[in-house]
Structure formats: structure tokens, C-alpha cells
Tab-separated table of C-alpha atoms in Angstrom:
chain	number	residue	atom	x	y	z
A	3	MET	CA	31.700	9.656	-26.346
A	4	ASN	CA	29.287	10.028	-29.167
A	5	THR	CA	27.222	12.900	-29.812
A	6	THR	CA	24.546	11.039	-28.431
A	7	ARG	CA	25.439	9.593	-25.204
A	8	LYS	CA	26.389	13.329	-24.694
A	9	ASN	CA	24.265	14.434	-24.343
A	10	THR	CA	22.217	11.536	-23.423
A	11	LYS	CA	24.639	11.859	-20.487
A	12	LEU	CA	23.846	15.765	-19.542
A	13	LEU	CA	20.647	15.524	-19.331
A	14	LYS	CA	21.033	12.645	-16.234
A	15	MET	CA	23.010	15.129	-14.672
A	16	ASN	CA	20.767	17.807	-14.437
A	17	LEU	CA	18.086	15.522	-13.348
A	18	ASN	CA	17.803	16.865	-9.298
A	19	TYR	CA	15.422	17.663	-6.441
A	20	GLU	CA	14.963	21.083	-6.546
A	21	PHE	CA	13.332	23.871	-4.097
A	22	GLU	CA	12.074	27.005	-4.594
A	23	PRO	CA	13.591	29.640	-2.835
A	24	LEU	CA	11.539	30.853	0.555
A	25	GLY	CA	11.749	34.661	-0.158
A	26	GLY	CA	9.143	36.479	1.709
A	27	SER	CA	6.391	33.520	1.640
A	28	SER	CA	6.244	31.810	5.491
A	29	ARG	CA	8.069	28.253	6.260
A	30	ASP	CA	6.942	25.118	6.028
A	31	GLY	CA	7.623	23.567	9.463
A	32	TYR	CA	7.268	19.676	9.770
A	33	ASN	CA	3.475	19.822	10.724
A	34	ASP	CA	2.487	19.567	7.589
A	35	PRO	CA	-1.606	19.394	7.017
A	36	LEU	CA	-0.622	16.617	3.615
A	37	LYS	CA	1.521	14.794	5.220
A	38	THR	CA	-0.313	14.195	9.072
A	39	MET	CA	-4.203	14.000	6.914
A	40	PHE	CA	-3.097	9.855	6.652
A	41	GLY	CA	-0.589	9.165	9.530
A	42	LYS	CA	-3.107	6.293	11.000
A	43	LYS	CA	-2.892	3.073	8.822
A	44	LEU	CA	-0.350	4.144	6.241
A	45	GLN	CA	-0.913	0.585	4.307
A	46	ASP	CA	-5.118	1.012	4.639
A	47	ASN	CA	-4.669	4.898	2.835
A	48	LEU	CA	-1.386	3.979	0.427
A	49	ALA	CA	-4.347	0.744	-0.608
A	50	ARG	CA	-7.196	2.669	-0.725
A	51	GLU	CA	-6.074	6.256	-1.916
A	52	ALA	CA	-3.799	4.239	-5.424
A	53	ILE	CA	-6.716	2.545	-5.710
A	54	GLN	CA	-9.503	5.203	-5.404
A	55	ASN	CA	-7.052	7.426	-8.354
A	56	SER	CA	-7.378	3.742	-10.645
A	57	LEU	CA	-10.305	3.332	-10.313
A	58	ASP	CA	-11.049	6.745	-11.663
A	59	ALA	CA	-8.760	6.312	-14.559
A	60	VAL	CA	-10.148	3.126	-16.508
A	61	ASP	CA	-9.944	3.425	-19.831
A	62	ASP	CA	-11.583	0.182	-21.377
A	63	ARG	CA	-14.375	0.109	-19.137
A	64	SER	CA	-15.269	-3.717	-20.955
A	65	ARG	CA	-12.283	-4.854	-18.441
A	66	PRO	CA	-11.436	-4.348	-14.843
A	67	VAL	CA	-9.457	-2.040	-13.696
A	68	HIS	CA	-5.259	-4.137	-12.775
A	69	VAL	CA	-3.919	-2.989	-9.523
A	70	LYS	CA	-0.430	-4.377	-8.331
A	71	PHE	CA	1.600	-3.803	-5.344
A	72	SER	CA	5.026	-4.855	-4.488
A	73	LEU	CA	7.694	-4.822	-2.421
A	74	LYS	CA	11.118	-4.253	-3.008
A	75	LYS	CA	14.396	-3.406	-1.252
A	76	TRP	CA	17.261	-0.835	-3.026
A	77	SER	CA	20.227	0.001	-2.776
A	78	LYS	CA	21.435	3.324	-2.025
A	79	LYS	CA	23.008	3.762	-5.361
A	80	GLU	CA	19.292	2.656	-6.948
A	81	ILE	CA	17.989	6.548	-5.123
A	82	PRO	CA	18.171	9.358	-7.455
A	83	GLN	CA	20.736	11.739	-6.345
A	84	VAL	CA	21.189	10.077	-2.931
A	85	ASP	CA	23.929	12.824	-1.937
A	86	HIS	CA	21.834	15.557	-2.830
A	87	LEU	CA	19.406	13.834	-1.228
A	88	THR	CA	21.634	13.619	2.275
A	89	GLU	CA	22.442	16.843	1.313
A	90	ILE	CA	19.140	18.316	1.883
A	91	PHE	CA	18.505	15.988	5.106
A	92	LYS	CA	21.172	17.412	6.286
A	93	ALA	CA	20.239	20.501	5.981
A	94	CYS	CA	16.373	19.951	7.590
A	95	SER	CA	17.282	18.776	11.054
A	96	GLN	CA	18.714	22.042	11.455
A	97	ASP	CA	15.564	21.874	12.084
A	98	GLU	CA	14.441	21.843	15.808
A	99	SER	CA	10.414	20.497	16.003
A	100	SER	CA	11.925	17.434	13.597
A	101	GLY	CA	15.578	16.989	14.313
A	102	ALA	CA	14.747	13.741	14.654
A	103	HIS	CA	13.429	12.505	11.822
A	104	PHE	CA	15.061	14.048	9.168
A	105	LYS	CA	18.373	11.910	10.876
A	106	ASN	CA	16.953	8.961	10.609
A	107	SER	CA	15.667	9.763	6.935
A	108	GLU	CA	19.275	10.572	6.193
A	109	LYS	CA	19.693	6.676	7.737
A	110	VAL	CA	17.339	5.195	5.753
A	111	ILE	CA	18.438	6.316	2.492
A	112	ASN	CA	21.994	5.235	3.352
A	113	SER	CA	21.214	1.535	4.826
A	114	LYS	CA	21.672	-1.576	2.763
A	115	ASN	CA	18.382	-2.644	2.284
A	116	ILE	CA	15.912	0.018	1.347
A	117	PRO	CA	12.233	-1.486	1.894
A	118	VAL	CA	10.200	0.272	-1.832
A	119	LEU	CA	6.422	0.316	-1.770
A	120	ILE	CA	5.917	-0.532	-5.934
A	121	ILE	CA	2.235	0.592	-6.905
A	122	SER	CA	1.433	-0.364	-10.553
A	123	ASP	CA	-1.860	0.227	-12.646
A	124	PHE	CA	-2.921	-0.996	-15.812
A	125	ASN	CA	-5.926	-0.528	-18.203
A	126	THR	CA	-5.629	3.649	-16.888
A	127	THR	CA	-5.312	6.563	-18.707
A	128	GLY	CA	-1.668	7.234	-17.219
A	129	LEU	CA	-1.445	11.149	-15.726
A	130	THR	CA	-2.155	13.073	-18.750
A	131	GLY	CA	-1.899	16.970	-19.403
A	132	SER	CA	1.173	19.045	-20.641
A	133	ASN	CA	2.886	20.761	-17.863
A	134	ASP	CA	1.349	24.135	-17.495
A	135	ASP	CA	-2.435	22.301	-18.582
A	136	ILE	CA	-3.965	23.149	-15.007
A	137	LYS	CA	-6.820	20.750	-15.463
A	138	GLY	CA	-5.266	17.879	-17.040
A	139	LYS	CA	-4.063	15.004	-15.382
A	140	PHE	CA	-0.199	15.021	-14.544
A	141	TYR	CA	-0.544	19.557	-13.630
A	142	ASN	CA	-3.447	17.896	-10.675
A	143	PHE	CA	-1.530	14.943	-9.487
A	144	PHE	CA	1.969	16.895	-9.090
A	145	LYS	CA	1.522	20.243	-9.323
A	146	CYS	CA	-1.937	21.334	-7.219
A	147	VAL	CA	-3.176	20.803	-3.660
A	148	GLY	CA	-6.898	20.453	-3.549
A	149	GLY	CA	-7.854	20.641	-7.405
A	150	ASN	CA	-9.734	18.577	-8.812
A	151	ASN	CA	-9.708	17.198	-12.410
A	152	LYS	CA	-11.702	14.283	-12.645
A	153	GLN	CA	-14.634	13.946	-14.315
A	154	SER	CA	-18.194	14.414	-12.533
A	155	GLY	CA	-19.135	11.972	-10.183
A	156	ASP	CA	-15.843	10.554	-9.554
A	157	ALA	CA	-14.515	10.398	-6.201
A	158	GLY	CA	-11.696	12.008	-4.253
A	159	SER	CA	-9.743	15.272	-5.328
A	160	TYR	CA	-6.356	14.993	-7.135
A	161	GLY	CA	-3.679	16.933	-4.972
A	162	TYR	CA	-5.048	15.335	-1.726
A	163	GLY	CA	-4.057	11.169	-2.415
A	164	LYS	CA	-0.520	12.179	-3.557
A	165	ALA	CA	-0.317	12.778	0.864
A	166	ALA	CA	-0.531	8.686	1.717
A	167	TYR	CA	2.563	8.514	-0.662
A	168	ILE	CA	4.628	10.522	0.648
A	169	SER	CA	2.996	9.753	4.674
A	170	GLY	CA	4.440	6.525	3.609
A	171	SER	CA	7.734	7.329	3.190
A	172	CYS	CA	10.211	7.568	5.725
A	173	ILE	CA	12.063	10.339	3.772
A	174	ASP	CA	8.898	12.453	2.574
A	175	THR	CA	9.189	11.136	-1.190
A	176	PHE	CA	7.733	9.113	-4.170
A	177	PHE	CA	8.598	8.828	-7.098
A	178	ALA	CA	6.203	7.981	-10.291
A	179	VAL	CA	6.276	6.791	-14.186
A	180	SER	CA	3.466	7.360	-16.069
A	181	TYR	CA	2.009	5.703	-20.231
A	182	PHE	CA	-0.649	7.511	-21.161
A	183	LYS	CA	-1.550	7.821	-25.553
A	184	SER	CA	-1.175	10.041	-27.337
A	185	LYS	CA	-2.327	10.096	-30.711
A	186	LYS	CA	-1.008	6.807	-32.030
A	187	THR	CA	2.181	6.350	-29.875
A	188	ILE	CA	2.199	5.965	-25.747
A	189	ASP	CA	4.749	8.746	-24.556
A	190	CYS	CA	5.727	8.667	-20.689
A	191	LEU	CA	7.125	11.549	-17.736
A	192	PHE	CA	8.673	10.802	-15.162
A	193	MET	CA	8.734	12.745	-11.662
A	194	GLY	CA	9.684	12.762	-7.848
A	195	SER	CA	7.904	14.528	-5.148
A	196	ILE	CA	9.054	15.494	-1.818
A	197	ARG	CA	8.281	17.283	1.127
A	198	VAL	CA	9.773	18.043	3.489
A	199	VAL	CA	10.236	21.674	5.836
A	200	SER	CA	12.253	25.226	4.842
A	201	HIS	CA	15.526	24.194	4.826
A	202	MET	CA	18.935	26.574	4.247
A	203	ILE	CA	21.377	25.161	1.150
A	204	ARG	CA	23.759	27.358	0.381
A	205	ASN	CA	22.865	30.425	2.298
A	206	VAL	CA	19.285	30.113	0.814
A	207	MET	CA	16.346	29.435	2.310
A	208	LYS	CA	14.327	26.984	0.883
A	209	ARG	CA	10.699	25.653	1.038
A	210	GLY	CA	10.404	22.597	2.202
A	211	ILE	CA	7.885	21.407	-0.794
A	212	GLY	CA	10.028	20.163	-3.636
A	213	SER	CA	10.604	17.874	-6.872
A	214	PHE	CA	12.782	15.632	-8.626
A	215	GLY	CA	12.495	16.136	-12.524
A	216	LEU	CA	14.618	18.554	-15.243
A	217	GLN	CA	14.651	22.317	-14.106
A	218	ASN	CA	12.340	24.832	-13.213
A	219	GLN	CA	10.742	20.791	-12.110
A	220	ILE	CA	9.394	19.481	-15.290
A	221	PRO	CA	8.994	15.987	-15.271
A	222	VAL	CA	10.993	14.073	-18.190
A	223	ARG	CA	9.410	13.120	-21.097
A	224	ASP	CA	12.019	10.926	-23.222
A	225	LYS	CA	12.435	7.615	-21.818
A	226	LYS	CA	15.464	7.081	-22.579
A	227	PHE	CA	16.599	9.604	-19.862
A	228	ILE	CA	14.521	7.920	-17.331
A	229	PRO	CA	16.830	5.978	-14.457
A	230	ASN	CA	16.328	2.440	-15.556
A	231	GLN	CA	15.081	0.976	-12.437
A	232	PHE	CA	11.845	3.346	-12.441
A	233	LEU	CA	11.597	1.451	-16.144
A	234	ILE	CA	9.472	-1.783	-15.047
A	235	ARG	CA	6.661	-2.855	-17.742
A	236	ASP	CA	5.859	-2.293	-21.437
A	237	ASP	CA	5.157	0.801	-23.129
A	238	GLN	CA	1.728	0.654	-22.346
A	239	PRO	CA	-0.856	2.514	-20.464
A	240	GLY	CA	-0.753	3.241	-16.525
A	241	THR	CA	0.802	4.330	-14.031
A	242	ASP	CA	3.808	3.257	-11.047
A	243	ILE	CA	4.567	4.827	-7.945
A	244	PHE	CA	7.616	4.187	-5.450
A	245	VAL	CA	6.712	4.736	-1.731
A	246	ILE	CA	10.795	5.139	-1.089
A	247	GLY	CA	11.660	4.096	2.635
A	248	LEU	CA	7.563	3.091	3.234
A	249	ARG	CA	7.411	3.550	6.992
A	250	ASN	CA	6.570	-0.035	8.551
A	251	HIS	CA	6.767	-2.749	5.822
A	252	GLU	CA	7.380	-5.907	7.738
A	253	ASN	CA	3.650	-7.012	7.549
A	254	CYS	CA	2.573	-3.923	5.706
A	255	LEU	CA	1.348	-5.535	2.637
A	256	GLU	CA	-0.525	-7.842	5.182
A	257	GLN	CA	-2.376	-5.285	5.594
A	258	ILE	CA	-2.758	-3.589	2.227
A	259	GLU	CA	-4.671	-6.824	1.796
A	260	LYS	CA	-6.745	-6.349	4.631
A	261	ALA	CA	-7.036	-2.789	2.830
A	262	VAL	CA	-8.159	-4.464	-0.575
A	263	LEU	CA	-10.898	-6.424	0.633
A	264	LYS	CA	-12.215	-4.017	2.557
A	265	HIS	CA	-12.255	-1.389	0.616
A	266	PHE	CA	-12.902	-2.813	-2.516
A	267	TRP	CA	-14.824	-5.995	-1.820
A	268	LEU	CA	-17.899	-4.381	-4.339
A	269	ALA	CA	-15.823	-3.563	-7.301
A	270	ILE	CA	-13.976	-7.072	-7.501
A	271	TYR	CA	-17.138	-8.765	-6.802
A	272	GLU	CA	-18.409	-6.940	-9.454
A	273	GLY	CA	-15.759	-7.423	-12.151
A	274	LYS	CA	-14.683	-3.890	-12.671
A	275	LEU	CA	-10.960	-4.519	-10.222
A	276	VAL	CA	-8.120	-6.645	-10.111
A	277	VAL	CA	-5.714	-6.385	-7.425
A	278	GLN	CA	-2.452	-8.270	-7.247
A	279	VAL	CA	-0.630	-7.906	-3.091
A	280	GLU	CA	2.945	-9.657	-4.792
A	281	ASP	CA	1.971	-13.182	-5.998
A	282	LEU	CA	-1.671	-13.279	-4.062
A	283	LYS	CA	-3.793	-12.203	-7.268
A	284	ILE	CA	-8.018	-11.024	-5.743
A	285	ASP	CA	-10.408	-10.718	-7.940
A	286	LYS	CA	-14.499	-11.956	-8.483
A	287	LYS	CA	-13.202	-15.266	-8.528
A	288	ASN	CA	-11.359	-16.184	-5.200
A	289	LEU	CA	-12.865	-13.096	-3.460
A	290	ILE	CA	-14.935	-14.920	-0.206
A	291	GLU	CA	-12.436	-17.682	-0.060
A	292	LYS	CA	-9.853	-14.816	0.876
A	293	MET	CA	-12.143	-12.625	2.583
A	294	HIS	CA	-12.483	-15.310	5.276
A	295	GLU	CA	-8.939	-16.316	5.119
A	296	ALA	CA	-8.232	-12.688	6.174
A	297	PHE	CA	-10.882	-11.814	8.551
A	298	LYS	CA	-11.260	-15.548	10.279
A	299	ASP	CA	-9.815	-13.907	13.293
A	300	VAL	CA	-11.032	-10.249	13.355
A	301	GLN	CA	-14.725	-10.357	15.233
A	302	THR	CA	-13.047	-11.038	18.703
A	303	THR	CA	-11.130	-7.570	18.057
A	304	LEU	CA	-12.337	-4.245	19.232
A	305	GLY	CA	-14.216	-2.363	15.627
A	306	TRP	CA	-14.432	-5.646	13.793
A	307	LYS	CA	-18.038	-4.031	12.880
A	308	THR	CA	-16.209	-1.510	10.654
A	309	GLU	CA	-13.318	-4.011	9.817
A	310	ASN	CA	-14.936	-6.825	8.879
A	311	PRO	CA	-16.422	-6.758	5.558
A	312	ILE	CA	-17.892	-10.852	4.989
A	313	PRO	CA	-21.399	-9.839	7.340
A	314	TYR	CA	-21.365	-6.150	4.602
A	315	ILE	CA	-21.169	-8.996	1.234
A	316	ASP	CA	-23.228	-11.614	3.047
A	317	ALA	CA	-26.162	-8.586	3.014
A	318	TYR	CA	-25.264	-7.496	-0.787
A	319	LEU	CA	-25.347	-11.097	-2.055
A	320	ASN	CA	-28.506	-12.800	0.157
A	321	GLY	CA	-30.306	-10.123	1.715
A	322	GLU	CA	-33.981	-8.342	0.514
A	323	LYS	CA	-32.826	-5.679	-1.797
A	324	LYS	CA	-34.597	-2.583	-2.348
A	325	GLU	CA	-34.308	-0.034	-5.519
A	326	ILE	CA	-35.695	3.436	-4.998
A	327	ILE	CA	-36.049	6.686	-6.609
A	328	LEU	CA	-35.152	9.557	-3.305
A	329	PRO	CA	-36.378	13.314	-3.848
A	330	THR	CA	-32.216	14.370	-3.422
A	331	LEU	CA	-29.415	11.213	-4.497
A	332	GLY	CA	-32.047	10.282	-7.039
A	333	LYS	CA	-31.626	6.163	-7.823
A	334	VAL	CA	-30.276	4.227	-4.972
A	335	ARG	CA	-30.061	0.094	-3.827
A	336	LEU	CA	-30.495	-1.133	-0.062
A	337	TYR	CA	-29.150	-4.328	0.653
A	338	LEU	CA	-30.518	-5.396	4.402
A	339	LYS	CA	-30.161	-9.573	5.720
A	340	ILE	CA	-31.464	-10.110	9.177
A	341	GLN	CA	-28.272	-11.262	10.827
A	342	LYS	CA	-29.253	-14.503	14.061
A	343	ASP	CA	-25.657	-15.216	14.215
A	344	PRO	CA	-24.284	-12.296	16.405
A	345	LEU	CA	-20.793	-12.315	14.735
A	346	MET	CA	-22.725	-11.114	11.753
A	347	ALA	CA	-25.111	-8.822	13.306
A	348	THR	CA	-23.924	-5.767	13.102
A	349	SER	CA	-26.841	-3.103	13.273
A	350	HIS	CA	-24.353	-0.930	10.780
A	351	VAL	CA	-24.385	-0.119	6.987
A	352	ALA	CA	-21.848	-0.553	4.177
A	353	CYS	CA	-22.228	2.829	2.258
A	354	PHE	CA	-20.134	2.460	-1.643
A	355	ARG	CA	-20.879	4.918	-4.632
A	356	LYS	CA	-20.114	5.318	-8.845
A	357	ASN	CA	-17.083	3.530	-8.406
A	358	LEU	CA	-17.766	1.249	-5.969
A	359	MET	CA	-15.574	1.751	-3.292
A	360	ARG	CA	-16.731	1.656	-0.129
A	361	ILE	CA	-17.546	5.138	1.283
A	362	GLN	CA	-18.337	4.402	5.598
A	363	ILE	CA	-19.572	2.154	7.489
A	364	LYS	CA	-22.915	4.242	9.354
A	365	LYS	CA	-24.210	2.393	12.418
A	366	PHE	CA	-28.476	1.635	12.633
A	367	GLN	CA	-30.233	1.284	15.587
A	368	SER	CA	-32.444	-1.619	15.708
A	369	ILE	CA	-33.668	-4.454	17.932
A	370	VAL	CA	-33.780	-6.320	14.481
A	371	PRO	CA	-29.847	-7.716	13.917
A	372	PHE	CA	-28.857	-7.017	10.642
A	373	SER	CA	-25.890	-5.974	7.722
A	374	GLY	CA	-26.710	-4.043	4.820
A	375	VAL	CA	-24.765	-1.829	1.938
A	376	PHE	CA	-26.286	1.321	0.639
A	377	LEU	CA	-25.002	1.909	-3.148
A	378	CYS	CA	-25.341	5.382	-4.743
A	379	PRO	CA	-24.676	4.397	-8.041
A	380	GLU	CA	-25.806	6.812	-9.965
A	381	GLU	CA	-26.302	10.955	-10.551
A	382	PRO	CA	-27.002	13.823	-8.341
A	383	GLY	CA	-26.318	11.206	-5.214
A	384	ASN	CA	-22.742	10.155	-6.562
A	385	SER	CA	-21.208	13.765	-6.658
A	386	ILE	CA	-22.806	14.067	-3.347
């Protein structure tokens, strides 16, 4: 065996799951707030958080961000260090409050077909920054909860968004490969994140928050040492997220498509975003057609006024537009349309900010049936 092959093998052997010793710290329990905050509407939250991060990391603003969702089936051997992961879940199953969950986790990773959701973005900057750069995107994504490395006015806060990936995984684990520009080259990194419970391994009580990578919880930054199953793109900036053991995977792609249309129709219509869900591409050209296909039966369900985006894009395109400068928010725009059709009259206003993601739906009482859109695209209102 030549020196290069030997070193490669040794380094790959050093890739593993790592947790800090608990020491005198508080134990990490099953009801982790970071995981439970996205407990409902998992696919909806996965799509929302992933695309929000992508829109806030756009590289070339003259082109749309492209986000792709795909569902794959992996075998047990494609899960990194699956034997060690099995050992971790066995140790975690001793926790009285979560034993059944981690026994199921062990079952999932030892099954023949493990559902893996892959989320890839393009025309984005990737997770830039060195391992210890507390203002860098890598550090705040993997190493921080509640930190914010984004520019003023960007949506969300790095650290919380990854909770959607953890919550969406039956085994509380996801991996990421990110490519980014570095001078005249494209560099990359690879790392995994896992959040379980405090557990005993070889007579040492470990924390429940850990990672997969090199020793001392640092990422792999040499492409030739990244496991092949995670190398799914050419060297172009952007990030690939792998949610292992996806929950409720049977209808996940349909739910993701609806979430995209509900939360991001304005970004798609304005040419800021293109989304692909498996073979289905959603862009400005087919946006309205896909909305009508996806939401044709929504009017008969509870809560359709906030779930169905069709009345709101109708108000945006065909309603009366008002633009004004407000003392606190600055320049804002309001689109209102009187809706004579009761299935289009929601009495709600869909609210958007700079990245053109729907932030909320607000109800307003009126004797005139209507639907509306409120857009707050500039500072200081966007940040507020």
C-alpha cells in the first residue's frame, strides 16, 4: 500500500461521532427545545428553513437561487460508522423517557432501505469561514445556537434552522457538504450533526449534542476524504444537506411542494428562486399552474385561508396597489383585492419581507370581502 492510500485509510478511520464528556454540566434530556420547536408540520418546516437559508446566502443576485429536494433510499453500509452509531443508540435507549425512540433509531439504521432527504442549493455562497471563526457561516450553522452571522435584514438566525433537519430525522442526525469560493479555487467541507440524550459510553457519561467529523469535532476540509455517497455535485458553490432516516417520508415530497408554493410563491414569481422537487421544477413560468394543481381541494379543508396561496397571488397580480413611507417601517407596499368569490375572500393579508418569503398571515375584520399582500422590502422595516 503506497503512502497516499495508507494516509487516506487512516484519516477515514478517524472520522467518527464525537460527544464531549458531560462532566459537571446539566444532562441533555429527550425534550430538547431545539428539536421540539419544529415538531409539527415537519416537511413544511424543512422546506421553509432550508430555502430561507438559501435565499439569504445568494451568491449572484442577477440569477435566481436554485434549491432541489430529492428522496433517496440508502443501505445500512452507506450510513457513516453505522456500528458506532448503533452503540450510541443502545446507550441512549437506557434513558427512561426516550428508550423507545432510540430503539426505533437503531432499527431504522439497520434496515434495508433508509429514507434520506437530500436538499441542495445552487448560486449560494456555501458555509464560509474557518473552524473557529465565530462570525463565519460554518461556525454559526454547526457550532452555535442563537447566533446570527447574516447581514442586517436577512431572515432568521443560523443555529435554529438546523433544528428542522434534526426534527425531520428519525435518528436525530444530518450531514452537510458545502462548497465555497476561496480566492481562485472552490473549497469544500463535510460534517455531521447529531442531538440525542446524555449517554454512557465506556464508563464515561457523554453529552447528547455531538457531531461527525475529525477528532475534536472539526469538519473534513479535503474532498478526497469525504465519503463518496455525499459527493453528489461538481465543484460549484452551494450546500448539500442529508437528512438521514426521514420521518413520514411516504408523502413528504407532496408536502414539500405545497410548502414551497405556500411560503415562496412571491420569490418564485419575481424570479429570485427556482425549486425542484424530484423531477418537478417550479419556476415563474409554471408557478400559477402548479399552485392550482396542488391546492385545488384545499378550500374544503380547515384553515384553507392561511394554507392556500391562490387568493394572495391573485391579490398581488390583480389587486389595487398602495405604496407609502411609514414612520417606523419605511417604504412598504400593500395589495388589496375585493373578492366576490367566497373561496377567494380570506379576510387575511399575507406578509412578506425582503427575501420574499411569507412570514405570516394576519387577519383583519372587514365588511368587504378581500384578500391582500403586505410587502416590507426595505430597511428599517425589513429588519423589524
